């Protein structure tokens, strides 16, 4: 799959549900309305879609959400897709808030998942409760420990927010380094209606300069196929990544598309254009029409997003496409 700008599309993110057991302030409103369950694709349909993408050249696949681990039966789906590792698919990963990890870490590893991203914005219990509204820090830390014990490599995702957790970034870097985890800082993105996001937006180029005064950071050749730019941290032997959609576009080498739990394919995180794959999926048991619809969607992939923190780029929340 090659898009109009010559970029090879080899990375699919699949949001298996828009629901979540947290209500992070930058991601959702507290009284979010979720999709009616009847609109969701079944797990078998999601598997068929994943298989079609892998046939067409997807090498890396990430399950996300909402919170992927709240979807009933999701481990079965992950296992079926994991069975395609080594047959076109090279890597299977997951992004999670960690709350259900203690229960599922060993099964994830058994399904072929080797690396996961866990979102953790603070190590302060009170602040964690404020940011996630419904989350408990202790439960997430237990989940992270279970992941480590199961042999999963963990990367911590931290949304950096002015006046909220910016004073904790160095502490988080030390905490991650001590456990052999990479840390990835993310700028808030203007997706979906939530209050006060613009006030807390923190451009990460300044953060990186400040961290360089405390830590020995050297540009790393490390690349995960995602949008982060990495630096090696000499003191800990681990890495810090920066995802900077606003202060520094990451679109030129974009290799990704995003599938929602209703079978809608978004070709860009920050644009509204989307392709319906549910209709061709359900129209026939043969995948020819589905594959043609995927090719037609890739042929419309836009050059990039036009995020501006002072205005909402797209009405949908990050929880629909999974970031
Ligand atoms: N529930 C899982 C989690 O929190 O890891 C997976 C889905 S969540 C939407 C994926 C990532 O997007 C998380 O790291 C989260 O912090 C981030 N995120 C959510 N809304 C965001 C926003 N508006 N701007 C930047 N990152 C956001
Ligand atoms: Fe849920 Fe993840 Fe959004 Fe937080 S960031 S509300 S955990 S989907």
XYZ file of C-alpha atoms and ligand atoms in Angstrom:
358
model
C 0.000 0.000 0.000
C 1.622 3.233 -1.178
C -0.109 6.572 -0.698
C -0.128 9.554 -3.125
C 2.965 11.005 -1.417
C 5.016 7.832 -1.889
C 4.712 6.738 1.745
C 4.417 2.981 2.299
C 1.596 2.145 4.693
C 2.744 -0.700 6.915
C 1.305 0.166 10.333
C -2.322 -0.307 11.385
C -3.781 0.879 14.678
C -7.026 -0.791 15.621
C -9.323 0.760 18.197
C -11.344 -2.196 19.472
C -13.718 -0.093 21.584
C -14.397 3.590 22.229
C -15.260 2.768 25.871
C -12.925 3.201 28.792
C -12.749 2.676 32.541
C -10.980 6.070 32.926
C -12.051 9.571 31.910
C -8.717 11.358 31.375
C -9.289 15.107 31.299
C -7.466 15.741 28.004
C -9.125 12.783 26.270
C -12.786 12.646 27.293
C -15.553 14.582 28.925
C -16.740 13.004 32.178
C -20.218 12.351 30.760
C -19.039 10.861 27.468
C -21.638 9.212 25.264
C -20.308 6.021 23.738
C -21.336 4.211 20.587
C -24.279 1.824 20.959
C -22.821 -1.691 21.294
C -24.884 -2.837 18.288
C -22.761 -0.604 16.028
C -19.523 -2.340 16.920
C -17.943 -4.849 14.598
C -17.751 -8.316 16.081
C -14.337 -9.630 17.092
C -14.502 -12.024 14.101
C -15.098 -9.070 11.767
C -12.222 -7.154 13.296
C -10.000 -10.189 12.794
C -11.028 -10.418 9.134
C -10.163 -6.747 8.657
C -6.784 -7.176 10.364
C -6.058 -10.193 8.149
C -6.888 -8.182 5.009
C -4.535 -5.377 6.044
C -1.748 -7.857 6.802
C -2.219 -9.428 3.348
C -1.939 -5.959 1.829
C 1.353 -5.162 3.582
C 0.758 -4.219 7.218
C 3.790 -5.352 9.228
C 3.026 -3.712 12.542
C -0.344 -3.718 14.263
C -1.310 -1.994 17.499
C -4.504 -2.602 19.452
C -5.793 0.442 21.235
C -9.065 2.138 22.187
C -10.721 3.557 24.321
C -9.280 1.018 26.649
C -8.661 -2.147 24.625
C -8.637 -4.410 27.680
C -12.241 -3.522 28.618
C -13.592 -5.121 25.431
C -14.891 -8.578 26.304
C -13.039 -11.337 24.451
C -10.279 -9.048 23.188
C -7.575 -11.525 24.216
C -9.089 -14.017 21.752
C -8.787 -11.447 18.956
C -5.206 -10.616 19.945
C -4.377 -14.332 19.952
C -5.842 -14.863 16.450
C -3.971 -11.884 15.013
C -0.847 -12.956 16.912
C -0.998 -16.271 15.058
C -0.081 -14.278 11.920
C 3.256 -13.161 13.374
C 5.987 -14.342 11.054
C 3.494 -14.591 8.180
C 3.661 -10.973 7.030
C 2.986 -9.475 10.437
C 6.224 -8.572 12.220
C 5.026 -6.915 15.390
C 1.879 -6.897 17.508
C 1.550 -4.295 20.257
C -0.986 -2.715 22.566
C -1.587 0.666 24.158
C -3.355 0.481 27.501
C -4.087 2.525 30.603
C -2.771 -0.435 32.602
C -5.774 -0.822 34.908
C -6.569 -4.379 33.707
C -2.988 -5.407 32.981
C -2.424 -7.452 36.117
C -5.108 -9.859 34.867
C -4.031 -9.984 31.239
C -0.238 -9.505 31.064
C 0.691 -13.193 30.870
C -1.990 -13.920 28.225
C -0.777 -10.971 26.139
C 2.755 -12.324 26.179
C 1.455 -15.788 25.267
C -0.452 -14.251 22.327
C 2.812 -12.972 20.828
C 2.843 -9.429 22.193
C 6.375 -8.461 23.180
C 6.082 -4.718 23.823
C 3.281 -2.600 25.228
C 2.719 1.099 25.849
C 1.199 2.024 29.178
C -0.127 5.535 29.748
C 1.036 7.048 33.022
C 1.039 10.826 33.394
C 2.057 11.101 37.043
C 3.377 9.092 39.995
C 1.394 11.192 42.444
C -1.727 9.375 43.614
C -3.858 12.490 44.060
C -2.824 13.979 40.725
C -3.415 10.630 39.022
C -6.984 10.590 40.337
C -7.499 14.164 39.122
C -6.158 13.489 35.620
C -7.871 10.149 35.026
C -10.989 11.050 37.105
C -11.811 7.346 37.641
C -8.389 5.696 37.852
C -6.369 4.421 40.808
C -2.595 4.728 40.579
C -1.897 1.607 42.663
C -3.845 -0.599 40.278
C -1.895 0.704 37.272
C 1.449 0.260 39.027
C 0.466 -3.334 39.822
C -0.428 -3.834 36.158
C 2.931 -2.460 35.041
C 4.734 -4.758 37.461
C 2.743 -7.753 36.134
C 3.703 -6.808 32.579
C 7.352 -6.674 33.524
C 7.100 -10.008 35.312
C 5.445 -11.542 32.219
C 8.424 -10.474 30.088
C 6.725 -7.629 28.232
C 8.899 -4.632 27.337
C 7.106 -1.549 28.668
C 7.137 1.967 27.291
C 5.478 4.636 29.402
C 3.420 7.263 27.565
C 3.133 10.546 29.453
C 1.018 13.423 28.173
C 3.010 16.473 29.275
C 0.816 19.252 30.640
C 1.754 22.761 31.701
C 1.045 23.363 35.373
C -0.111 19.764 35.878
C 2.781 17.313 35.570
C 5.586 19.308 33.896
C 7.480 19.384 37.212
C 7.452 15.556 37.317
C 9.030 14.791 33.955
C 12.559 14.391 35.294
C 11.311 12.214 38.155
C 9.374 10.055 35.684
C 12.502 9.701 33.530
C 14.432 8.452 36.564
C 11.577 6.109 37.588
C 11.389 4.610 34.090
C 15.168 4.364 33.762
C 15.385 2.467 37.051
C 12.969 -0.152 35.704
C 14.372 -0.432 32.177
C 11.363 1.321 30.603
C 11.541 3.875 27.808
C 9.519 7.042 28.375
C 7.616 8.818 25.647
C 6.320 12.361 26.142
C 3.260 13.439 24.168
C 1.938 16.926 23.434
C -1.806 17.312 23.900
C -3.686 17.334 20.618
C -6.904 19.249 19.917
C -9.233 16.315 19.330
C -12.802 16.269 20.602
C -14.441 18.737 22.956
C -12.843 18.910 26.446
C -12.328 21.882 28.766
C -9.012 23.755 29.428
C -6.830 21.824 27.003
C -5.236 24.881 25.409
C -4.122 26.273 28.822
C -2.209 23.105 29.665
C -0.580 22.598 26.270
C 3.181 22.287 26.742
C 5.468 22.449 23.691
C 8.046 19.714 24.104
C 11.028 21.413 22.448
C 11.466 23.507 25.622
C 11.094 20.407 27.802
C 13.808 18.632 25.869
C 16.199 21.613 26.327
C 15.479 21.705 30.083
C 16.006 17.948 30.467
C 19.319 18.222 28.607
C 20.668 20.335 31.471
C 20.032 17.499 33.962
C 20.538 14.424 31.815
C 23.028 13.433 29.106
C 20.764 13.056 26.080
C 22.116 12.035 22.694
C 20.063 11.601 19.542
C 19.162 7.929 19.172
C 18.880 5.978 15.954
C 16.076 4.015 17.628
C 12.820 3.973 15.663
C 9.677 1.992 16.433
C 7.773 2.785 13.251
C 5.748 5.339 15.228
C 5.913 9.135 15.353
C 8.290 9.537 18.339
C 11.829 10.911 18.010
C 14.155 9.261 20.513
C 17.155 10.279 22.614
C 19.433 7.937 24.580
C 19.711 8.737 28.279
C 23.332 7.971 29.267
C 22.643 7.863 33.033
C 19.918 5.181 32.812
C 20.673 3.301 29.595
C 17.063 3.731 28.475
C 15.484 6.217 26.071
C 13.209 9.199 26.004
C 10.948 9.873 23.037
C 9.038 12.990 22.080
C 5.791 13.036 20.117
C 5.419 16.613 18.979
C 2.503 16.922 16.569
C 2.097 20.631 17.242
C 5.600 22.011 17.758
C 7.069 19.795 15.061
C 5.035 17.924 12.452
C 5.536 14.170 12.201
C 3.670 13.692 8.936
C 6.431 13.440 6.321
C 7.223 9.834 7.082
C 3.763 8.776 8.257
C 3.253 5.064 7.652
C -0.019 4.596 9.574
C -3.760 4.362 9.216
C -6.353 3.899 11.965
C -9.330 1.602 12.102
C -12.204 2.198 14.520
C -14.367 -0.432 16.199
C -17.152 0.307 13.708
C -14.956 -0.388 10.691
C -14.229 3.211 9.757
C -10.724 3.814 8.459
C -9.121 7.180 9.215
C -6.190 7.901 6.957
C -4.936 10.764 9.192
C -5.286 11.360 12.947
C -5.972 15.049 12.431
C -8.310 14.999 9.422
C -11.977 14.088 9.058
C -11.846 12.135 5.824
C -12.589 8.466 6.439
C -13.535 5.330 4.543
C -16.276 2.913 5.537
C -14.937 -0.634 5.466
C -17.926 -2.167 7.242
C -20.150 -2.115 4.150
C -17.672 -3.932 1.852
C -16.772 -6.289 4.715
C -20.403 -7.296 5.193
C -21.314 -7.245 1.500
C -19.461 -10.457 0.699
C -17.570 -13.299 2.314
C -15.001 -12.819 -0.431
C -12.451 -10.087 0.418
C -11.989 -8.636 -3.107
C -14.385 -5.715 -2.509
C -12.878 -5.061 0.915
C -9.337 -4.978 -0.465
C -10.434 -2.601 -3.253
C -12.017 -0.314 -0.627
C -8.773 -0.322 1.392
C -6.719 0.554 -1.693
C -9.153 3.366 -2.574
C -8.815 4.755 0.979
C -5.002 4.688 0.906
C -5.130 6.559 -2.420
C -6.863 9.425 -0.524
C -4.446 9.634 2.426
C -3.808 13.347 3.035
C -0.356 14.899 3.288
C -0.717 15.699 6.985
C -2.659 17.239 9.842
C -3.134 20.948 10.541
C -3.284 20.853 14.350
C -3.520 24.197 16.125
C -4.060 23.998 19.904
C -6.339 27.059 19.903
C -9.011 25.335 17.858
C -10.412 21.837 17.665
C -8.956 20.023 14.644
C -11.506 17.232 14.564
C -14.711 16.660 16.534
C -13.966 13.035 17.343
C -12.142 12.203 20.551
C -8.807 10.407 20.610
C -10.612 7.440 22.188
C -12.338 6.690 18.879
C -9.138 6.278 16.859
C -6.823 5.410 19.717
C -4.030 7.958 19.172
N -6.751 3.823 26.899
C -5.452 3.551 26.392
C -4.425 4.469 27.014
O -4.794 5.453 27.667
O -3.246 4.182 26.841
C -5.347 3.627 24.864
C -6.067 4.716 24.158
S -5.511 6.365 24.521
C -6.605 7.319 23.524
C -3.949 6.396 23.662
C -3.007 7.513 24.064
O -3.546 8.744 23.644
C -2.749 7.636 25.566
O -1.352 7.631 25.804
C -3.337 8.971 25.918
O -2.635 9.572 26.958
C -3.247 9.716 24.618
N -4.220 10.811 24.432
C -5.551 10.801 24.619
N -6.091 11.992 24.272
C -5.075 12.779 23.872
C -4.991 14.121 23.385
N -6.037 14.865 23.226
N -3.755 14.566 23.059
C -2.643 13.785 23.185
N -2.661 12.523 23.623
C -3.863 12.018 23.974
Fe -9.299 6.165 28.518
Fe -6.906 6.187 27.390
Fe -8.631 8.205 26.959
Fe -7.547 7.944 29.357
S -6.447 8.369 27.440
S -9.723 8.296 28.929
S -7.349 5.780 29.563
S -8.870 6.135 26.314
